[in-house]
């Protein structure tokens, strides 16, 4: 999370910039020209369409993936150590509740011991670890036949203790959650944990399974109907809903109220951000100099990509309503004419780098605390 002091420092540095005409301005000590550090892209309809992330076909909206459908269809709870089984033999109450009818099924049931077995009258010690309740039922019925005529047996799990997932982070009720005989998906688990809090990052939910991190988006699943991203949870999974401390965009320059804006359950557009900042300062701002500075991929050789909106006409201004912002984007409205962008970017890069570094450190601290 960027503190007020860091933001203030960035604003002071920006407000102190003296814009002057000139060619390429060196920024790094290795004397790389500004064109080698950033990539410039004008915001056009074509660019907006190309930046729309992970779009899916309309017919896929709301459709569960075939893999998830198959996993749910084939799901059958497997009994584990610590589970409590309730075994009913119809017309034989002495076998059904040997401890007395005043106790609950969980209290009077058969606990699966650490060796994976239970003990049942006339059956003896029975290995149940990894079996389904249907398989246990058939085994008990078969072994009771010498003692009970045509035994009618029902087996249920009275208490699920052996398997669980952990739901952590920005949910109302974080903690362990048992896996039961009903399939448990990512959306089910978050809902059972009370749902995401106001500070939740809807765009980054991390499912950790056997040391592998799978990044999911509640926003895509719930707001965009991309249910194909939902997953069936397994024993030992860790589901972490990140908070939105590093999910901010920063609005600076010639706006009425320079500030950082959190990204909540929906995406911010460029127009949204400018509106939240009170709009452009019409007395000083240059409508052709609205910049969005976005951190480049670590694999690339650029420091940032600079998207530029020329909002001098209403048609171009409409593009701002379609341009979706990403976390840590920096929006800067300048007084400098369009042709002098290199001076603007040179002055912005140290501040942008500071913001990215602060965000990275904050994320590492969050990971350490987790």
Coordinates of C-alpha atoms in Angstrom, one line a residue:
X1 CA 0.0 0.0 0.0
X2 CA 1.4 3.4 -0.9
X3 CA 1.4 5.7 2.1
X4 CA 0.4 9.4 2.0
X5 CA 4.0 10.4 2.4
X6 CA 5.1 8.5 -0.7
X7 CA 2.3 9.9 -2.8
X8 CA 3.1 13.4 -1.5
X9 CA 6.7 12.9 -2.5
X10 CA 5.7 11.8 -5.9
X11 CA 3.4 14.8 -6.4
X12 CA 6.1 17.3 -5.3
X13 CA 8.6 15.7 -7.7
X14 CA 6.1 16.0 -10.5
X15 CA 4.9 19.5 -9.7
X16 CA 8.6 20.6 -9.7
X17 CA 9.1 19.4 -13.2
X18 CA 10.2 22.1 -15.7
X19 CA 9.0 21.1 -19.2
X20 CA 11.2 22.2 -22.0
X21 CA 11.4 21.2 -25.7
X22 CA 14.2 18.9 -26.7
X23 CA 15.1 15.6 -28.3
X24 CA 15.7 12.3 -26.4
X25 CA 16.4 12.8 -22.7
X26 CA 18.7 10.3 -20.9
X27 CA 17.2 8.8 -17.8
X28 CA 19.4 5.9 -16.7
X29 CA 23.1 6.1 -15.9
X30 CA 23.8 3.9 -19.0
X31 CA 22.6 6.8 -21.1
X32 CA 19.7 4.9 -22.6
X33 CA 17.3 7.2 -24.6
X34 CA 13.8 7.5 -23.3
X35 CA 12.4 5.5 -26.3
X36 CA 14.5 2.5 -25.1
X37 CA 12.9 2.6 -21.7
X38 CA 9.2 3.0 -22.5
X39 CA 6.8 2.0 -25.3
X40 CA 4.3 4.6 -26.4
X41 CA 0.8 3.6 -27.5
X42 CA -2.0 6.0 -28.5
X43 CA -5.4 4.9 -27.1
X44 CA -7.6 3.9 -30.0
X45 CA -10.6 1.7 -30.4
X46 CA -8.3 -1.0 -31.8
X47 CA -6.0 -0.8 -28.8
X48 CA -9.0 -1.0 -26.4
X49 CA -10.3 -4.1 -28.1
X50 CA -6.8 -5.8 -28.0
X51 CA -6.4 -5.0 -24.3
X52 CA -9.6 -6.6 -23.2
X53 CA -8.3 -9.4 -21.0
X54 CA -9.3 -13.1 -21.4
X55 CA -12.5 -12.4 -23.2
X56 CA -14.7 -15.4 -23.8
X57 CA -17.4 -16.2 -26.3
X58 CA -21.0 -15.2 -25.4
X59 CA -22.1 -18.8 -25.5
X60 CA -19.5 -19.7 -22.8
X61 CA -20.8 -17.2 -20.3
X62 CA -22.3 -19.0 -17.3
X63 CA -21.1 -22.4 -18.5
X64 CA -19.3 -24.7 -16.2
X65 CA -16.1 -26.2 -17.7
X66 CA -16.3 -29.8 -18.9
X67 CA -13.5 -30.7 -16.5
X68 CA -15.3 -29.3 -13.5
X69 CA -18.6 -30.9 -14.6
X70 CA -16.7 -34.3 -14.9
X71 CA -15.1 -33.8 -11.5
X72 CA -18.4 -33.1 -9.8
X73 CA -20.2 -35.9 -11.6
X74 CA -17.5 -38.4 -10.5
X75 CA -17.3 -37.0 -7.0
X76 CA -17.8 -39.5 -4.1
X77 CA -16.6 -38.8 -0.6
X78 CA -13.8 -41.1 0.6
X79 CA -13.8 -42.0 4.3
X80 CA -10.7 -40.8 6.2
X81 CA -9.2 -41.1 9.6
X82 CA -11.2 -39.3 12.3
X83 CA -14.5 -39.4 10.5
X84 CA -17.5 -40.6 12.5
X85 CA -19.8 -43.1 10.8
X86 CA -23.5 -43.6 11.6
X87 CA -24.5 -47.2 10.8
X88 CA -28.2 -48.1 10.8
X89 CA -29.5 -51.7 10.6
X90 CA -33.2 -51.4 10.2
X91 CA -35.4 -53.4 12.6
X92 CA -32.3 -53.9 14.8
X93 CA -32.0 -50.9 17.2
X94 CA -29.5 -52.8 19.3
X95 CA -27.1 -52.6 16.4
X96 CA -28.1 -49.2 15.3
X97 CA -27.5 -47.2 18.5
X98 CA -25.7 -49.5 21.0
X99 CA -24.8 -46.5 23.3
X100 CA -28.5 -45.4 23.8
X101 CA -31.0 -43.3 21.9
X102 CA -30.4 -40.1 23.9
X103 CA -27.0 -39.5 22.2
X104 CA -26.5 -37.9 18.8
X105 CA -25.2 -39.9 15.8
X106 CA -21.9 -38.1 16.0
X107 CA -21.6 -39.0 19.7
X108 CA -22.7 -42.6 19.4
X109 CA -21.2 -43.3 15.9
X110 CA -18.2 -45.3 14.9
X111 CA -15.0 -43.3 14.8
X112 CA -12.5 -44.2 12.1
X113 CA -9.3 -44.9 14.1
X114 CA -5.8 -43.9 13.1
X115 CA -5.2 -47.3 11.5
X116 CA -8.2 -46.7 9.2
X117 CA -10.6 -49.2 10.8
X118 CA -13.8 -49.3 12.8
X119 CA -15.3 -52.0 15.0
X120 CA -18.9 -53.2 14.5
X121 CA -20.8 -56.0 16.3
X122 CA -20.7 -59.4 14.4
X123 CA -18.5 -57.8 11.8
X124 CA -15.4 -57.2 13.9
X125 CA -12.7 -54.8 12.8
X126 CA -13.3 -53.4 9.4
X127 CA -10.9 -51.5 7.1
X128 CA -12.9 -48.4 5.8
X129 CA -10.1 -46.0 5.0
X130 CA -10.5 -44.7 1.4
X131 CA -13.9 -46.4 0.9
X132 CA -17.2 -44.8 0.1
X133 CA -20.2 -45.1 2.3
X134 CA -21.9 -47.3 -0.3
X135 CA -18.9 -49.7 -0.2
X136 CA -18.9 -49.9 3.6
X137 CA -22.7 -50.5 3.6
X138 CA -22.3 -53.5 1.2
X139 CA -19.5 -55.0 3.2
X140 CA -21.4 -54.7 6.5
X141 CA -24.6 -56.1 5.0
X142 CA -22.7 -59.1 3.6
X143 CA -20.9 -59.9 6.9
X144 CA -24.2 -59.6 8.9
X145 CA -26.0 -62.1 6.8
X146 CA -25.1 -65.1 9.0
X147 CA -26.6 -63.3 12.0
X148 CA -29.4 -61.1 10.6
X149 CA -31.9 -62.2 8.0
X150 CA -31.7 -60.0 4.9
X151 CA -30.0 -57.1 6.7
X152 CA -31.0 -53.6 5.6
X153 CA -28.1 -51.4 6.2
X154 CA -27.6 -47.6 5.9
X155 CA -24.2 -45.9 6.4
X156 CA -23.7 -42.2 6.6
X157 CA -20.8 -39.9 7.7
X158 CA -22.1 -38.2 10.9
X159 CA -19.0 -36.0 11.3
X160 CA -16.5 -35.0 8.7
X161 CA -13.1 -34.7 10.3
X162 CA -10.5 -36.1 8.0
X163 CA -10.4 -33.7 5.1
X164 CA -10.4 -30.0 5.0
X165 CA -9.4 -26.9 3.0
X166 CA -8.2 -23.6 4.6
X167 CA -9.8 -20.3 3.5
X168 CA -7.7 -17.3 4.5
X169 CA -7.4 -13.6 3.7
X170 CA -10.1 -11.1 3.1
X171 CA -13.2 -13.1 3.8
X172 CA -15.7 -12.6 6.7
X173 CA -15.0 -15.9 8.4
X174 CA -11.5 -17.3 7.5
X175 CA -10.5 -20.7 8.8
X176 CA -10.5 -24.4 8.1
X177 CA -13.5 -25.8 6.2
X178 CA -14.3 -29.5 6.1
X179 CA -14.8 -31.3 2.9
X180 CA -18.1 -33.2 3.0
X181 CA -20.1 -35.5 0.8
X182 CA -21.2 -32.6 -1.3
X183 CA -18.6 -31.3 -3.8
X184 CA -16.9 -28.1 -2.6
X185 CA -15.8 -25.5 -5.3
X186 CA -13.9 -22.3 -5.0
X187 CA -17.1 -20.2 -5.1
X188 CA -18.8 -22.5 -2.6
X189 CA -15.9 -22.2 -0.1
X190 CA -15.8 -18.4 -0.3
X191 CA -19.5 -18.2 0.1
X192 CA -19.4 -20.5 3.1
X193 CA -16.6 -18.4 4.6
X194 CA -19.0 -15.4 4.7
X195 CA -18.0 -14.0 1.3
X196 CA -15.3 -11.4 0.5
X197 CA -14.9 -8.4 2.7
X198 CA -14.9 -4.8 1.5
X199 CA -11.1 -4.9 1.4
X200 CA -11.0 -8.1 -0.7
X201 CA -9.2 -8.2 -4.0
X202 CA -11.7 -9.7 -6.3
X203 CA -9.2 -10.0 -9.1
X204 CA -6.6 -12.2 -7.3
X205 CA -7.6 -15.3 -5.4
X206 CA -4.8 -17.7 -4.9
X207 CA -5.4 -21.5 -4.8
X208 CA -2.3 -23.3 -3.5
X209 CA -2.3 -27.0 -4.2
X210 CA 0.6 -29.3 -3.6
X211 CA 3.0 -26.4 -3.8
X212 CA 1.6 -24.9 -7.0
X213 CA -0.2 -21.6 -7.0
X214 CA -3.2 -21.1 -9.2
X215 CA -4.5 -17.6 -9.6
X216 CA -8.2 -17.1 -10.0
X217 CA -10.5 -14.0 -10.4
X218 CA -13.8 -13.7 -8.5
X219 CA -14.5 -10.7 -10.7
X220 CA -14.3 -12.8 -13.9
X221 CA -16.4 -15.6 -12.4
X222 CA -19.1 -13.5 -10.8
X223 CA -19.2 -10.3 -12.8
X224 CA -18.4 -11.7 -16.2
X225 CA -20.0 -15.1 -15.8
X226 CA -16.8 -17.0 -16.5
X227 CA -17.7 -20.0 -14.4
X228 CA -15.3 -22.2 -16.4
X229 CA -12.6 -20.8 -14.1
X230 CA -14.2 -22.3 -11.0
X231 CA -12.4 -25.3 -9.5
X232 CA -13.3 -28.3 -7.3
X233 CA -11.4 -28.2 -4.0
X234 CA -9.4 -31.1 -2.6
X235 CA -8.1 -32.1 0.8
X236 CA -5.1 -29.9 1.8
X237 CA -6.0 -27.0 -0.6
X238 CA -5.3 -23.4 0.6
X239 CA -7.6 -20.7 -0.7
X240 CA -6.4 -17.2 -0.1
X241 CA -8.3 -14.1 -0.9
X242 CA -5.8 -11.2 -1.1
X243 CA -6.7 -7.7 0.1
X244 CA -6.7 -4.7 -2.2
X245 CA -3.8 -2.8 -0.7
X246 CA -1.8 -3.3 -3.9
X247 CA -4.9 -2.9 -6.1
X248 CA -4.8 0.8 -6.6
X249 CA -4.3 3.3 -9.4
X250 CA -2.7 6.7 -8.9
X251 CA -4.1 9.9 -10.4
X252 CA -1.6 12.8 -10.6
X253 CA -1.0 16.1 -12.4
X254 CA -3.6 18.6 -13.5
X255 CA -6.6 17.1 -11.8
X256 CA -8.6 18.7 -9.1
X257 CA -7.9 16.0 -6.4
X258 CA -4.8 13.9 -7.0
X259 CA -5.2 10.7 -5.1
X260 CA -4.9 6.9 -5.1
X261 CA -8.0 4.9 -6.0
X262 CA -8.7 1.3 -4.8
X263 CA -9.9 -1.2 -7.3
X264 CA -12.9 -3.0 -5.7
X265 CA -15.2 -5.6 -7.1
X266 CA -15.3 -4.0 -10.5
X267 CA -12.8 -2.7 -13.0
X268 CA -11.9 1.0 -13.1
X269 CA -11.8 2.8 -16.5
X270 CA -9.7 5.8 -17.3
X271 CA -12.8 8.0 -17.2
X272 CA -13.9 6.6 -13.9
X273 CA -10.5 7.4 -12.4
X274 CA -10.5 11.0 -13.8
X275 CA -14.0 11.5 -12.5
X276 CA -13.1 10.2 -9.0
X277 CA -10.2 12.7 -9.0
X278 CA -12.6 15.6 -9.6
X279 CA -12.0 15.8 -13.3
X280 CA -9.3 17.6 -15.3
X281 CA -8.2 21.1 -14.2
X282 CA -9.4 22.8 -17.3
X283 CA -7.5 26.0 -16.6
X284 CA -4.1 24.3 -16.8
X285 CA -4.5 20.8 -18.3
X286 CA -3.7 19.9 -21.8
X287 CA -6.4 17.6 -23.1
X288 CA -3.9 16.0 -25.5
X289 CA -1.6 15.0 -22.6
X290 CA -3.5 12.4 -20.6
X291 CA -1.0 9.6 -20.0
X292 CA -1.5 6.1 -18.4
X293 CA 1.9 4.7 -17.4
X294 CA 1.7 0.9 -16.9
X295 CA 4.5 -1.3 -15.6
X296 CA 5.9 -3.5 -18.4
X297 CA 6.3 -7.3 -18.1
X298 CA 9.4 -8.3 -16.2
X299 CA 10.4 -10.5 -19.1
X300 CA 10.6 -7.5 -21.5
X301 CA 13.3 -4.9 -22.0
X302 CA 11.1 -1.9 -21.3
X303 CA 10.4 -0.2 -18.0
X304 CA 6.9 0.8 -18.8
X305 CA 4.2 1.2 -21.5
X306 CA 2.8 4.7 -21.8
X307 CA -0.8 4.9 -23.2
X308 CA -1.8 8.4 -24.3
X309 CA -5.3 9.7 -24.7
X310 CA -5.9 12.8 -26.9
X311 CA -9.2 14.0 -25.4
X312 CA -9.6 17.2 -27.4
X313 CA -12.8 15.9 -29.0
X314 CA -15.7 14.0 -27.6
X315 CA -15.2 10.9 -29.7
X316 CA -11.7 10.4 -28.3
X317 CA -13.0 11.1 -24.8
X318 CA -15.4 8.2 -25.1
X319 CA -12.4 5.9 -25.4
X320 CA -11.7 6.6 -21.8
X321 CA -14.9 4.8 -20.8
X322 CA -13.6 1.7 -22.5
X323 CA -10.0 1.7 -21.4
X324 CA -9.7 -0.5 -18.4
X325 CA -7.0 0.3 -15.8
X326 CA -4.7 -2.2 -14.2
X327 CA -3.4 -2.2 -10.6
X328 CA -0.5 0.2 -10.1
X329 CA -1.3 2.2 -13.2
X330 CA -0.3 5.9 -12.9
X331 CA -2.5 8.4 -14.6
X332 CA -0.9 11.8 -15.3
X333 CA -2.6 14.8 -16.8
X334 CA 0.0 17.3 -18.0
X335 CA 0.1 20.9 -19.1
X336 CA 2.8 20.1 -21.7
X337 CA 2.0 20.0 -25.4
X338 CA 1.8 16.5 -26.9
X339 CA 5.1 16.9 -28.8
X340 CA 7.1 17.2 -25.6
X341 CA 6.0 13.9 -24.0
X342 CA 9.6 12.7 -23.6
X343 CA 10.3 15.4 -21.0
X344 CA 7.1 14.4 -19.1
X345 CA 8.0 10.7 -19.1
X346 CA 11.5 11.4 -18.0
X347 CA 10.3 13.2 -14.9
X348 CA 7.6 10.6 -14.2
X349 CA 9.8 7.5 -14.4
X350 CA 11.5 7.9 -11.0
X351 CA 8.1 8.3 -9.3
X352 CA 6.6 5.4 -11.2
X353 CA 9.5 3.2 -10.3
X354 CA 9.1 4.3 -6.6
X355 CA 5.5 3.3 -6.7
X356 CA 6.2 -0.1 -8.2
X357 CA 9.0 -0.7 -5.7
X358 CA 6.7 0.2 -2.8
X359 CA 4.0 -2.1 -4.1
X360 CA 6.4 -4.9 -4.5
X361 CA 7.7 -4.5 -1.0
X362 CA 4.2 -4.4 0.4
X363 CA 3.3 -7.6 -1.5
X364 CA 6.4 -9.3 -0.1
X365 CA 5.5 -8.3 3.4
X366 CA 2.0 -9.7 2.9
X367 CA 3.5 -13.0 1.7
X368 CA 5.9 -13.1 4.7
X369 CA 3.0 -12.5 7.2
X370 CA 1.0 -15.2 5.5

